PDB file of C-alpha atoms in Angstrom:
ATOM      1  CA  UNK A 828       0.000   0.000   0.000  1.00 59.00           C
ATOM      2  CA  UNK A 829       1.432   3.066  -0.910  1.00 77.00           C
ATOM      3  CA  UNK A 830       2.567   5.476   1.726  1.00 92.00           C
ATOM      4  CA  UNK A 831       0.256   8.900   3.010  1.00 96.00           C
ATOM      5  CA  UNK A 832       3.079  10.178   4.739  1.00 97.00           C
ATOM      6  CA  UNK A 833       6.171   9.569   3.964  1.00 97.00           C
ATOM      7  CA  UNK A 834       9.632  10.990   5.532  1.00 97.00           C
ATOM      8  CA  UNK A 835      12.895  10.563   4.258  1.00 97.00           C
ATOM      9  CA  UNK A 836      16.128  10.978   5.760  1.00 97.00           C
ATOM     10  CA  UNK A 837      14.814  14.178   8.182  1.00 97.00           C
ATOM     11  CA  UNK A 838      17.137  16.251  10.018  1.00 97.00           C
ATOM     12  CA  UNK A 839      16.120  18.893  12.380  1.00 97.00           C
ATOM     13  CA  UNK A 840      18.509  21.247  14.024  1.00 94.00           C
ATOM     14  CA  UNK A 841      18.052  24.727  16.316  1.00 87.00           C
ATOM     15  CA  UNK A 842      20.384  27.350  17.770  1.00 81.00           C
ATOM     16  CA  UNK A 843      22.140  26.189  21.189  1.00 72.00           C
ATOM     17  CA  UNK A 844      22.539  28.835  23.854  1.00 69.00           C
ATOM     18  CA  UNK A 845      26.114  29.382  22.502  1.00 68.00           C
ATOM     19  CA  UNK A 846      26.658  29.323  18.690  1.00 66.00           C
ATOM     20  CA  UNK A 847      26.628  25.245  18.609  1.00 77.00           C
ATOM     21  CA  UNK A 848      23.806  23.808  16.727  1.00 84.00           C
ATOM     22  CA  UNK A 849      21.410  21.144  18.696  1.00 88.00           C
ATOM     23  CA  UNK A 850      20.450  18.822  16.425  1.00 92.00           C
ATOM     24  CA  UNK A 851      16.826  17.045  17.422  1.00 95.00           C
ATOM     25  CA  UNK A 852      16.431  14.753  14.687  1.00 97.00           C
ATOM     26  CA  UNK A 853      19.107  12.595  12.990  1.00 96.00           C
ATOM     27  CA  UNK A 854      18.271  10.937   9.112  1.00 96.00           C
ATOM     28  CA  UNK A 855      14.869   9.318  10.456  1.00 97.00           C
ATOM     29  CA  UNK A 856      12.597   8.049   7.673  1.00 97.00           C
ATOM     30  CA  UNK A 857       8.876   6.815   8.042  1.00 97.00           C
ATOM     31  CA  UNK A 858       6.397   6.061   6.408  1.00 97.00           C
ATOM     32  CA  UNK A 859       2.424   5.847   7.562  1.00 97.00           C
ATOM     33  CA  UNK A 860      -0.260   4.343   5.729  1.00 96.00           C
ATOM     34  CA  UNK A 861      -3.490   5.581   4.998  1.00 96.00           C
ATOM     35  CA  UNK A 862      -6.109   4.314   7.901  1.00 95.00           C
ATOM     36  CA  UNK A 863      -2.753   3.604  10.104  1.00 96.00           C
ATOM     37  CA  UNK A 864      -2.305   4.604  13.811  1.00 97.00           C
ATOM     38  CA  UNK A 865       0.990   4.997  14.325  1.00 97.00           C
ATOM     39  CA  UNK A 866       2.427   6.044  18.087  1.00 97.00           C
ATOM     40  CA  UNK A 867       5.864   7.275  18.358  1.00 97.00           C
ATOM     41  CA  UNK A 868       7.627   6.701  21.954  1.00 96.00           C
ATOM     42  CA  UNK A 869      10.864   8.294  23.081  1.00 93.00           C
ATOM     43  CA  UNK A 870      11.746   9.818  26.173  1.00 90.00           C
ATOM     44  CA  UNK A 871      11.928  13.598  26.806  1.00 89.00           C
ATOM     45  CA  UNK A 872      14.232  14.817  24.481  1.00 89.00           C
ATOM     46  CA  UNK A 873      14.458  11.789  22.063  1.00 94.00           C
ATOM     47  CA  UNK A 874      12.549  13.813  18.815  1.00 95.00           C
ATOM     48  CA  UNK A 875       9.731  12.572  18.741  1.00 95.00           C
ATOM     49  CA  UNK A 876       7.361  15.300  19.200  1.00 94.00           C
ATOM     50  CA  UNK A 877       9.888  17.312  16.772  1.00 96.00           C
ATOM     51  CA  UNK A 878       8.819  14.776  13.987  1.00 97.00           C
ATOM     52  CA  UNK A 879       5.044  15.165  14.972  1.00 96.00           C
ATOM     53  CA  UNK A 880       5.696  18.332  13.521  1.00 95.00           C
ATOM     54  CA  UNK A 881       7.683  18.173  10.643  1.00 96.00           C
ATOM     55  CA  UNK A 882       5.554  15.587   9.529  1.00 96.00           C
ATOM     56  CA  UNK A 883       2.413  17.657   9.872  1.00 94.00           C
ATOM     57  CA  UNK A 884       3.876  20.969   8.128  1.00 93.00           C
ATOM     58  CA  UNK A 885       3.870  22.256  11.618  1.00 93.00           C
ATOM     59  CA  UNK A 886       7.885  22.971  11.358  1.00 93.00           C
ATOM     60  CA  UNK A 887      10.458  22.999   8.337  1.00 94.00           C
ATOM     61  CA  UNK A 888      13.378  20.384   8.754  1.00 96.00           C
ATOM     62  CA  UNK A 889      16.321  21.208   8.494  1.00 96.00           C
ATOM     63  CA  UNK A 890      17.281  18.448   5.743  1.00 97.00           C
ATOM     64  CA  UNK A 891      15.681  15.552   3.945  1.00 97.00           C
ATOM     65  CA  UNK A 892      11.930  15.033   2.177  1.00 97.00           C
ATOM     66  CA  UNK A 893       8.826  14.772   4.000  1.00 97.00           C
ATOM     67  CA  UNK A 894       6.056  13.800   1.399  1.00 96.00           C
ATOM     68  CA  UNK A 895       2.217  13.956   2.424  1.00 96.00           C
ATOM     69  CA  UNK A 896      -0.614  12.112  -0.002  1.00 93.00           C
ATOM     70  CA  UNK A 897       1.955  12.809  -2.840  1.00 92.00           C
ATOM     71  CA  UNK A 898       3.188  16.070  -2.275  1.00 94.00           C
ATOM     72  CA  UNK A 899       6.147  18.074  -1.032  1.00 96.00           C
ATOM     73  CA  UNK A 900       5.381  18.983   2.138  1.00 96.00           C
ATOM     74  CA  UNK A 901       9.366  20.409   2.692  1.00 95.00           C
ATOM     75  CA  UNK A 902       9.121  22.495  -0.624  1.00 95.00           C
ATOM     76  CA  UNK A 903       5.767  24.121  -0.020  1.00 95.00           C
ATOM     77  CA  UNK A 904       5.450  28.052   0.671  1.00 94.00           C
ATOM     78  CA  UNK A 905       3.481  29.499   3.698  1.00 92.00           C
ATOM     79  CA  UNK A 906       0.945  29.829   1.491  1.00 93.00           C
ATOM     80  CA  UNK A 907       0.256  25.575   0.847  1.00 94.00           C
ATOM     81  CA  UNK A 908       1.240  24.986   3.899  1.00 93.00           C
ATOM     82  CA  UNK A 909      -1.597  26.927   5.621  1.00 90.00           C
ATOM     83  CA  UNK A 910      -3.869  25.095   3.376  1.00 90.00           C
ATOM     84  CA  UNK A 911      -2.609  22.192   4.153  1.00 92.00           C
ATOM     85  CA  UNK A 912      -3.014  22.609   7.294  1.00 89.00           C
ATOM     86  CA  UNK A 913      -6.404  23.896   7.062  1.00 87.00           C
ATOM     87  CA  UNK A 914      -7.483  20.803   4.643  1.00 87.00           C
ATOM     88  CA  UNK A 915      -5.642  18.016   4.751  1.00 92.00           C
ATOM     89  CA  UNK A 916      -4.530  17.277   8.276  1.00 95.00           C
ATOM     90  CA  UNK A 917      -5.456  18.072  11.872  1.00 94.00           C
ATOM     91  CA  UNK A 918      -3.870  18.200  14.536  1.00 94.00           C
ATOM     92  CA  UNK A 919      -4.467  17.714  18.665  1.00 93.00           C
ATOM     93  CA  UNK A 920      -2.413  19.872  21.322  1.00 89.00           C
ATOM     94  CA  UNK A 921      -1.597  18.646  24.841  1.00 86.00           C
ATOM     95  CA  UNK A 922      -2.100  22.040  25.508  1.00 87.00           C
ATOM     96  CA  UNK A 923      -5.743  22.288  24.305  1.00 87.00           C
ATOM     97  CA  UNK A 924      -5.880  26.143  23.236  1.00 88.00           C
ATOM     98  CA  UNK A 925      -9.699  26.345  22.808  1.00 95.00           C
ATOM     99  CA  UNK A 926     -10.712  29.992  22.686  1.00 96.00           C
ATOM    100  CA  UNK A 927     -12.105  30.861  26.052  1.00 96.00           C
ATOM    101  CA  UNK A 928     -15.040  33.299  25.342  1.00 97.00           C
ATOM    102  CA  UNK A 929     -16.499  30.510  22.306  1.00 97.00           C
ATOM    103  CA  UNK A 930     -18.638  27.385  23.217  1.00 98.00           C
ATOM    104  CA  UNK A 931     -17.135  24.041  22.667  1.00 98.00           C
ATOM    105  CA  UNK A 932     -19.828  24.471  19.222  1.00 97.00           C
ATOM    106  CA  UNK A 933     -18.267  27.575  18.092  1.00 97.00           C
ATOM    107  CA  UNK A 934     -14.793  26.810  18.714  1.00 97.00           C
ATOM    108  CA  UNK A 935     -15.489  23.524  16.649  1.00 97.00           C
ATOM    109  CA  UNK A 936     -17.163  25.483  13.551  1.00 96.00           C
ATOM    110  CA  UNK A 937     -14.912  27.892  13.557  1.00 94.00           C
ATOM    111  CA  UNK A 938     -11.879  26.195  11.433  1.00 92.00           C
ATOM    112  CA  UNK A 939     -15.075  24.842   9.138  1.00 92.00           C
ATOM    113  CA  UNK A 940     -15.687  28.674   8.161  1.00 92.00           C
ATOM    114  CA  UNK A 941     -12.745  28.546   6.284  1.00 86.00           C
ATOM    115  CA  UNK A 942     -13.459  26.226   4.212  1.00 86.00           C
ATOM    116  CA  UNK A 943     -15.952  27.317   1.474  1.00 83.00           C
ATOM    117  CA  UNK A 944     -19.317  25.713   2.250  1.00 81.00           C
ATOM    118  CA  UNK A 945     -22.914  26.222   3.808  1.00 89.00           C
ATOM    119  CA  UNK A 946     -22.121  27.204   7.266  1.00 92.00           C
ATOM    120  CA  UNK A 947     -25.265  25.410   8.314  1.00 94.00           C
ATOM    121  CA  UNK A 948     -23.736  22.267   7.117  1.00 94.00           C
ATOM    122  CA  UNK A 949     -20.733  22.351   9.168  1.00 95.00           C
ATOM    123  CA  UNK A 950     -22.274  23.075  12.171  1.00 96.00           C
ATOM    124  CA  UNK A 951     -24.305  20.094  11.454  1.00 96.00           C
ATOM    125  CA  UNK A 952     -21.560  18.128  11.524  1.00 94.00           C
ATOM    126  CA  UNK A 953     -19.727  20.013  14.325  1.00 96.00           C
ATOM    127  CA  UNK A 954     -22.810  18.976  16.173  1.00 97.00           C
ATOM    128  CA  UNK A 955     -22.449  15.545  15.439  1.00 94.00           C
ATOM    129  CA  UNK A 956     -19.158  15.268  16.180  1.00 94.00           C
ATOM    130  CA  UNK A 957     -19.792  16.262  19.245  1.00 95.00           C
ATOM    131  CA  UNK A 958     -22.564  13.700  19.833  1.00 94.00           C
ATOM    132  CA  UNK A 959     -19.714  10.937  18.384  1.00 90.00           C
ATOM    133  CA  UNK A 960     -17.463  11.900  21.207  1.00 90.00           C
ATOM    134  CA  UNK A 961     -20.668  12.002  23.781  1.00 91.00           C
ATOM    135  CA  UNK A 962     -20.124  15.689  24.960  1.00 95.00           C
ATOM    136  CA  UNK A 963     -23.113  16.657  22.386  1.00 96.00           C
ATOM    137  CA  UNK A 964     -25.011  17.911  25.469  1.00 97.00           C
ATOM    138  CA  UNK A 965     -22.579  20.493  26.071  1.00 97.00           C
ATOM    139  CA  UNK A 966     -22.361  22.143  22.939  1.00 97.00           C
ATOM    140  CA  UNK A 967     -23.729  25.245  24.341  1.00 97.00           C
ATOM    141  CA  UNK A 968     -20.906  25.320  27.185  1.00 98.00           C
ATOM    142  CA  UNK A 969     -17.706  27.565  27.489  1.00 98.00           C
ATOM    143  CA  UNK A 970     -14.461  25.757  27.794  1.00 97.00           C
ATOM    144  CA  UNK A 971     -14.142  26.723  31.813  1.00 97.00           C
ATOM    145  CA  UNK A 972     -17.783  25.207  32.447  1.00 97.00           C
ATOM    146  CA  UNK A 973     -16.422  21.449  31.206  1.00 96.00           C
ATOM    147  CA  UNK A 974     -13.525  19.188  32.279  1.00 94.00           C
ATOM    148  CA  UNK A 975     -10.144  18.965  30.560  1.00 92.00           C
ATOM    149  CA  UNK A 976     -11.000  15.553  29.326  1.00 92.00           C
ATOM    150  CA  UNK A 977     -14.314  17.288  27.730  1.00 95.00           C
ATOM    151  CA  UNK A 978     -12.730  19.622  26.562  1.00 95.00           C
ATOM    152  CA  UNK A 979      -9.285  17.675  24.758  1.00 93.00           C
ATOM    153  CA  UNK A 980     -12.795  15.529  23.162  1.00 93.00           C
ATOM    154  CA  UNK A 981     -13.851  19.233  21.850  1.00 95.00           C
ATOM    155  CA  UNK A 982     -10.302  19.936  20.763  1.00 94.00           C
ATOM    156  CA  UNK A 983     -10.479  16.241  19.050  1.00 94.00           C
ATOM    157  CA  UNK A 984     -13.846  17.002  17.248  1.00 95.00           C
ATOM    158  CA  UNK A 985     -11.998  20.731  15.876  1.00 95.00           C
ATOM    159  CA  UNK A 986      -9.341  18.845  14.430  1.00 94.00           C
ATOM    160  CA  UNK A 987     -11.640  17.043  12.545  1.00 93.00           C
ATOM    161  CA  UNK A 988     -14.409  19.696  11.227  1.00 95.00           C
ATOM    162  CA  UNK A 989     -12.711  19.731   7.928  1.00 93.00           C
ATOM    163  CA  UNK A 990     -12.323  15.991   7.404  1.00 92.00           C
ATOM    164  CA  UNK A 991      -8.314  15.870   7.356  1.00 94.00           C
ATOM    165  CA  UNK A 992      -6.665  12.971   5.819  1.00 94.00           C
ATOM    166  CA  UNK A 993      -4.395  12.566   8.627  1.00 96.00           C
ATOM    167  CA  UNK A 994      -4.778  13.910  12.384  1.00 96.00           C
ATOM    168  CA  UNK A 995      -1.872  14.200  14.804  1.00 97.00           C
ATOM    169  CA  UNK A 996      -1.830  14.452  18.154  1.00 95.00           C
ATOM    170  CA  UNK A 997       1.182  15.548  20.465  1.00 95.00           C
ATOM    171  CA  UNK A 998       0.438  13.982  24.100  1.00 92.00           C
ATOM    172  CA  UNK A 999      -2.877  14.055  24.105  1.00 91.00           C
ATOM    173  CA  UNK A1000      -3.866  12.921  27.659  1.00 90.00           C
ATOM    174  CA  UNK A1001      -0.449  13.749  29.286  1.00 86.00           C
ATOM    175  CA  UNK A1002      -2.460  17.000  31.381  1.00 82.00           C
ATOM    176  CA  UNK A1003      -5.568  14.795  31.829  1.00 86.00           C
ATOM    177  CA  UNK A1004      -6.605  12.417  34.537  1.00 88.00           C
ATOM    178  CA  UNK A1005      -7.160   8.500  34.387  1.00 89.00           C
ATOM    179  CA  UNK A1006     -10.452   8.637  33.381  1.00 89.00           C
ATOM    180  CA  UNK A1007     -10.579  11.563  31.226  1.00 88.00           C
ATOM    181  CA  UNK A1008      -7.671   9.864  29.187  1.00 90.00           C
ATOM    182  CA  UNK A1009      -9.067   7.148  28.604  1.00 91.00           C
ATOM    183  CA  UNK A1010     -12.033   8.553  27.010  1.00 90.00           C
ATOM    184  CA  UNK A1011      -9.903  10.761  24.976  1.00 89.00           C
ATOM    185  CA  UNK A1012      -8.359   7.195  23.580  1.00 91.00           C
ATOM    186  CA  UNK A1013     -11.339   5.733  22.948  1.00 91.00           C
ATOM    187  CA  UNK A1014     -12.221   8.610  20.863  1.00 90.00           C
ATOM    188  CA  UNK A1015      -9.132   8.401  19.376  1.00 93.00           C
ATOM    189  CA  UNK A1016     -10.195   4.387  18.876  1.00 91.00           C
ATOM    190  CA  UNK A1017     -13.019   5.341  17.302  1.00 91.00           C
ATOM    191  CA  UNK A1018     -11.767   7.536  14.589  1.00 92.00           C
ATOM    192  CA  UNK A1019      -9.003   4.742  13.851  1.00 94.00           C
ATOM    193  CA  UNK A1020     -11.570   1.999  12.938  1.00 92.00           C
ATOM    194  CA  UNK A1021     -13.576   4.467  11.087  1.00 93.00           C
ATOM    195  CA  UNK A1022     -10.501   4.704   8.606  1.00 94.00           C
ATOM    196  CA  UNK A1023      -9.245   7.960  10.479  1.00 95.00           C
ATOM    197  CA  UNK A1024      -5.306   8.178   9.900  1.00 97.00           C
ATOM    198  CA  UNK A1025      -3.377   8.980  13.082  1.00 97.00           C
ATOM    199  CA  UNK A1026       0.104   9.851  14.400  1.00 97.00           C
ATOM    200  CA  UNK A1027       0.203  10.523  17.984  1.00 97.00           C
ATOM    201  CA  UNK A1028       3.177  10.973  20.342  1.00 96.00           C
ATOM    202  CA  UNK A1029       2.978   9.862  23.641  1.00 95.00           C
ATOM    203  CA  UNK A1030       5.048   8.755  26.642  1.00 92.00           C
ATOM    204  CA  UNK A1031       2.311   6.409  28.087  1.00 93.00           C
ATOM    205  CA  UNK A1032       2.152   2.734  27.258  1.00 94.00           C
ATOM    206  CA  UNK A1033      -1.601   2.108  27.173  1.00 93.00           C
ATOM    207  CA  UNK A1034      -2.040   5.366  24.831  1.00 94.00           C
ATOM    208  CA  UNK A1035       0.572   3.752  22.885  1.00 95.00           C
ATOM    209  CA  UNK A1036      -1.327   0.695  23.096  1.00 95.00           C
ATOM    210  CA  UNK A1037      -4.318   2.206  21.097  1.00 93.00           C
ATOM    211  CA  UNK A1038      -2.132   1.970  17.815  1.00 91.00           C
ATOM    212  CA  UNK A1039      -1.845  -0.233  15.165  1.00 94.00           C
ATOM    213  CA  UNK A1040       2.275   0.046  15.464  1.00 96.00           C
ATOM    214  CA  UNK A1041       4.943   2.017  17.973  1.00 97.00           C
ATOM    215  CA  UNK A1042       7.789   3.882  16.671  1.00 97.00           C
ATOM    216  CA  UNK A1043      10.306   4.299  19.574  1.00 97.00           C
ATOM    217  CA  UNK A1044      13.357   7.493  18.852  1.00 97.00           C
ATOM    218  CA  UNK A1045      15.674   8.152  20.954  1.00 95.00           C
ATOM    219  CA  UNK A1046      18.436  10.916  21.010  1.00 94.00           C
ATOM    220  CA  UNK A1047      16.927  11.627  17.260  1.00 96.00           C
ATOM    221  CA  UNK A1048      16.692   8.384  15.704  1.00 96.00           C
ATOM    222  CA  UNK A1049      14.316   5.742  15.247  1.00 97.00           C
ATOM    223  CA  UNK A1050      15.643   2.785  16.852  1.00 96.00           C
ATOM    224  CA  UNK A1051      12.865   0.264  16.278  1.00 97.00           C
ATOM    225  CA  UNK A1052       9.367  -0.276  15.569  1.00 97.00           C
ATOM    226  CA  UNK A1053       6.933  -2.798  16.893  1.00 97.00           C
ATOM    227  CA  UNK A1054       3.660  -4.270  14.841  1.00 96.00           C
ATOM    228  CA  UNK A1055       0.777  -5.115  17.266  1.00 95.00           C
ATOM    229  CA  UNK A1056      -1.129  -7.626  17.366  1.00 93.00           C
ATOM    230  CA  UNK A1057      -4.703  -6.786  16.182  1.00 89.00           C
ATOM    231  CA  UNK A1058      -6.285  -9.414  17.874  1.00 91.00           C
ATOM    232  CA  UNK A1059      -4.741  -9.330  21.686  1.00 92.00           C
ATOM    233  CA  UNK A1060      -6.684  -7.779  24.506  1.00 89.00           C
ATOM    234  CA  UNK A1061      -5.172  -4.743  25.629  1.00 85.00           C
ATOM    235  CA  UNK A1062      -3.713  -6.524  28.334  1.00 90.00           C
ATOM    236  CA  UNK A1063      -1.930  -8.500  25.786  1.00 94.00           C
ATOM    237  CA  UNK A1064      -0.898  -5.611  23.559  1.00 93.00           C
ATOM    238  CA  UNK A1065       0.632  -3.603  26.534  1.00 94.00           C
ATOM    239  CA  UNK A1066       2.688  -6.439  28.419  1.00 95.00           C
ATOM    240  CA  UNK A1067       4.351  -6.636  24.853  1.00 96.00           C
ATOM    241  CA  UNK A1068       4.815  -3.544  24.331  1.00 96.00           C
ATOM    242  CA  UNK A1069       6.608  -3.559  28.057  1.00 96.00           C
ATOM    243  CA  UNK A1070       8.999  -6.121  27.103  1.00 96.00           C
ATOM    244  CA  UNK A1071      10.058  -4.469  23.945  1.00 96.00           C
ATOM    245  CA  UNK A1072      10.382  -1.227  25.244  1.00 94.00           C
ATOM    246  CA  UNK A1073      12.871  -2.599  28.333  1.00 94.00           C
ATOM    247  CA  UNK A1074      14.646  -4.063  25.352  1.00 94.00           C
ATOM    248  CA  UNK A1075      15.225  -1.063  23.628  1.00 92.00           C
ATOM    249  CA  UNK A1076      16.069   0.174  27.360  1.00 88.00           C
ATOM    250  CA  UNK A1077      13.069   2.538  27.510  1.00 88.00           C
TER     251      UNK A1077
END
């Protein structure tokens, strides 16, 4: 199956302190099918929210070819890449960054104004959306009168207004609770087995877990990458995912 996203070869460097370079990411190629959800591990430091995005248009690298659904994504202007960005993918913040004075509605329809189109229509589908992710009776609600795990579900449901072809999703449930994480990963679950394409970095196992492989960096490489099993519980999936990540001495 050919490759969504593909990476090739990615560098990313910034200034030091002093006039060294750091360099973040070291030659790392990927490559993500469509429907895929893909987690990349790695601990603090190790790239891979850096890569989340590069890949998403988010940041330029400093070297190699990051292709997405066939194009360029390293040679576009400002110009594609805010369409790009506004069309093709969408992407999930720990930090959530819904605007305080809009409902969890409005905040969701806003990134579907931008997009020519009946406005009626996309807050139709805001709507459901909302109802998908079971906050649909909260609609009417500013940001402060829900939870952050009601809200992150909000932030989910903006990411998709337009219907992206890819969403990613930089620690998603690392400033949420147990419970509210959980239901933020079974939204994420959701969207997966509806086709949704997904790239999500996290530093939690069971979140991890929720994907269809792990790509583990560390000090700006990928080091290895683990296929899970479809068919294992979660238990299953996540007492594998243990022993391969104390082999790669995670």
């Amino acid at each position: 199956m050919t490759a969504l996203i593909s990476a090739t070869r990615l560098d990313k460097s910034y200034a030091g302190s002093d006039t060294a370079e750091v360099q973040v990411l070291n030659k790392v190629g990927l490559e993500v099918r469509g429907g895929e959800f893909v987690s990349l591990m790695g601990s603090s430091g190790s790239g891979k929210s850096t890569l989340l995005y590069l890949l998403s248009g988010l940041e330029k690298p400093t070297a190699g070819e990051i292709s997405f659904d066939g194009a360029r994504v390293d040679e576009m202007d400002e110009t594609a890449l805010a369409l790009l960005r506004r069309r093709g993918i969408g992407f999930v913040f720990q930090a959530i960054h819904l605007v305080p004075h809009l409902t969890l509605l409005e905040n969701i329809v806003v990134p579907g104004y931008l997009i020519p189109g009946e406005r009626e229509q996309v807050r139709q589908r805001a709507q459901k959306l909302l109802d998908t992710f079971g906050i649909g009776d909260l609609a009417d609600r500013l940001p402060a009168q829900v939870s952050g795990g009601e809200q992150q579900r909000a932030a989910i449901a903006r990411a998709l207004i337009n219907e992206p072809r890819a969403v990613f999703a930089d620690e998603p449930t690392g400033a949420l609770n147990s419970s509210a994480g959980e239901a933020v990963l079974d939204a994420f679950r959701t969207l997966n087995r509806e086709g949704q394409t997904i790239v999500m970095a996290t530093h939690e196992v069971r979140a991890a877990c929720c994907g269809d492989r792990i790509v583990y960096l560390r000090d700006g490489r990928v080091i290895a990458e683990l296929e899970l099993d479809a068919d294992a519980t979660v238990q299953e999936r996540e007492a594998e995912a243990l022993r391969w990540l104390a082999d790669q001495g995670w």
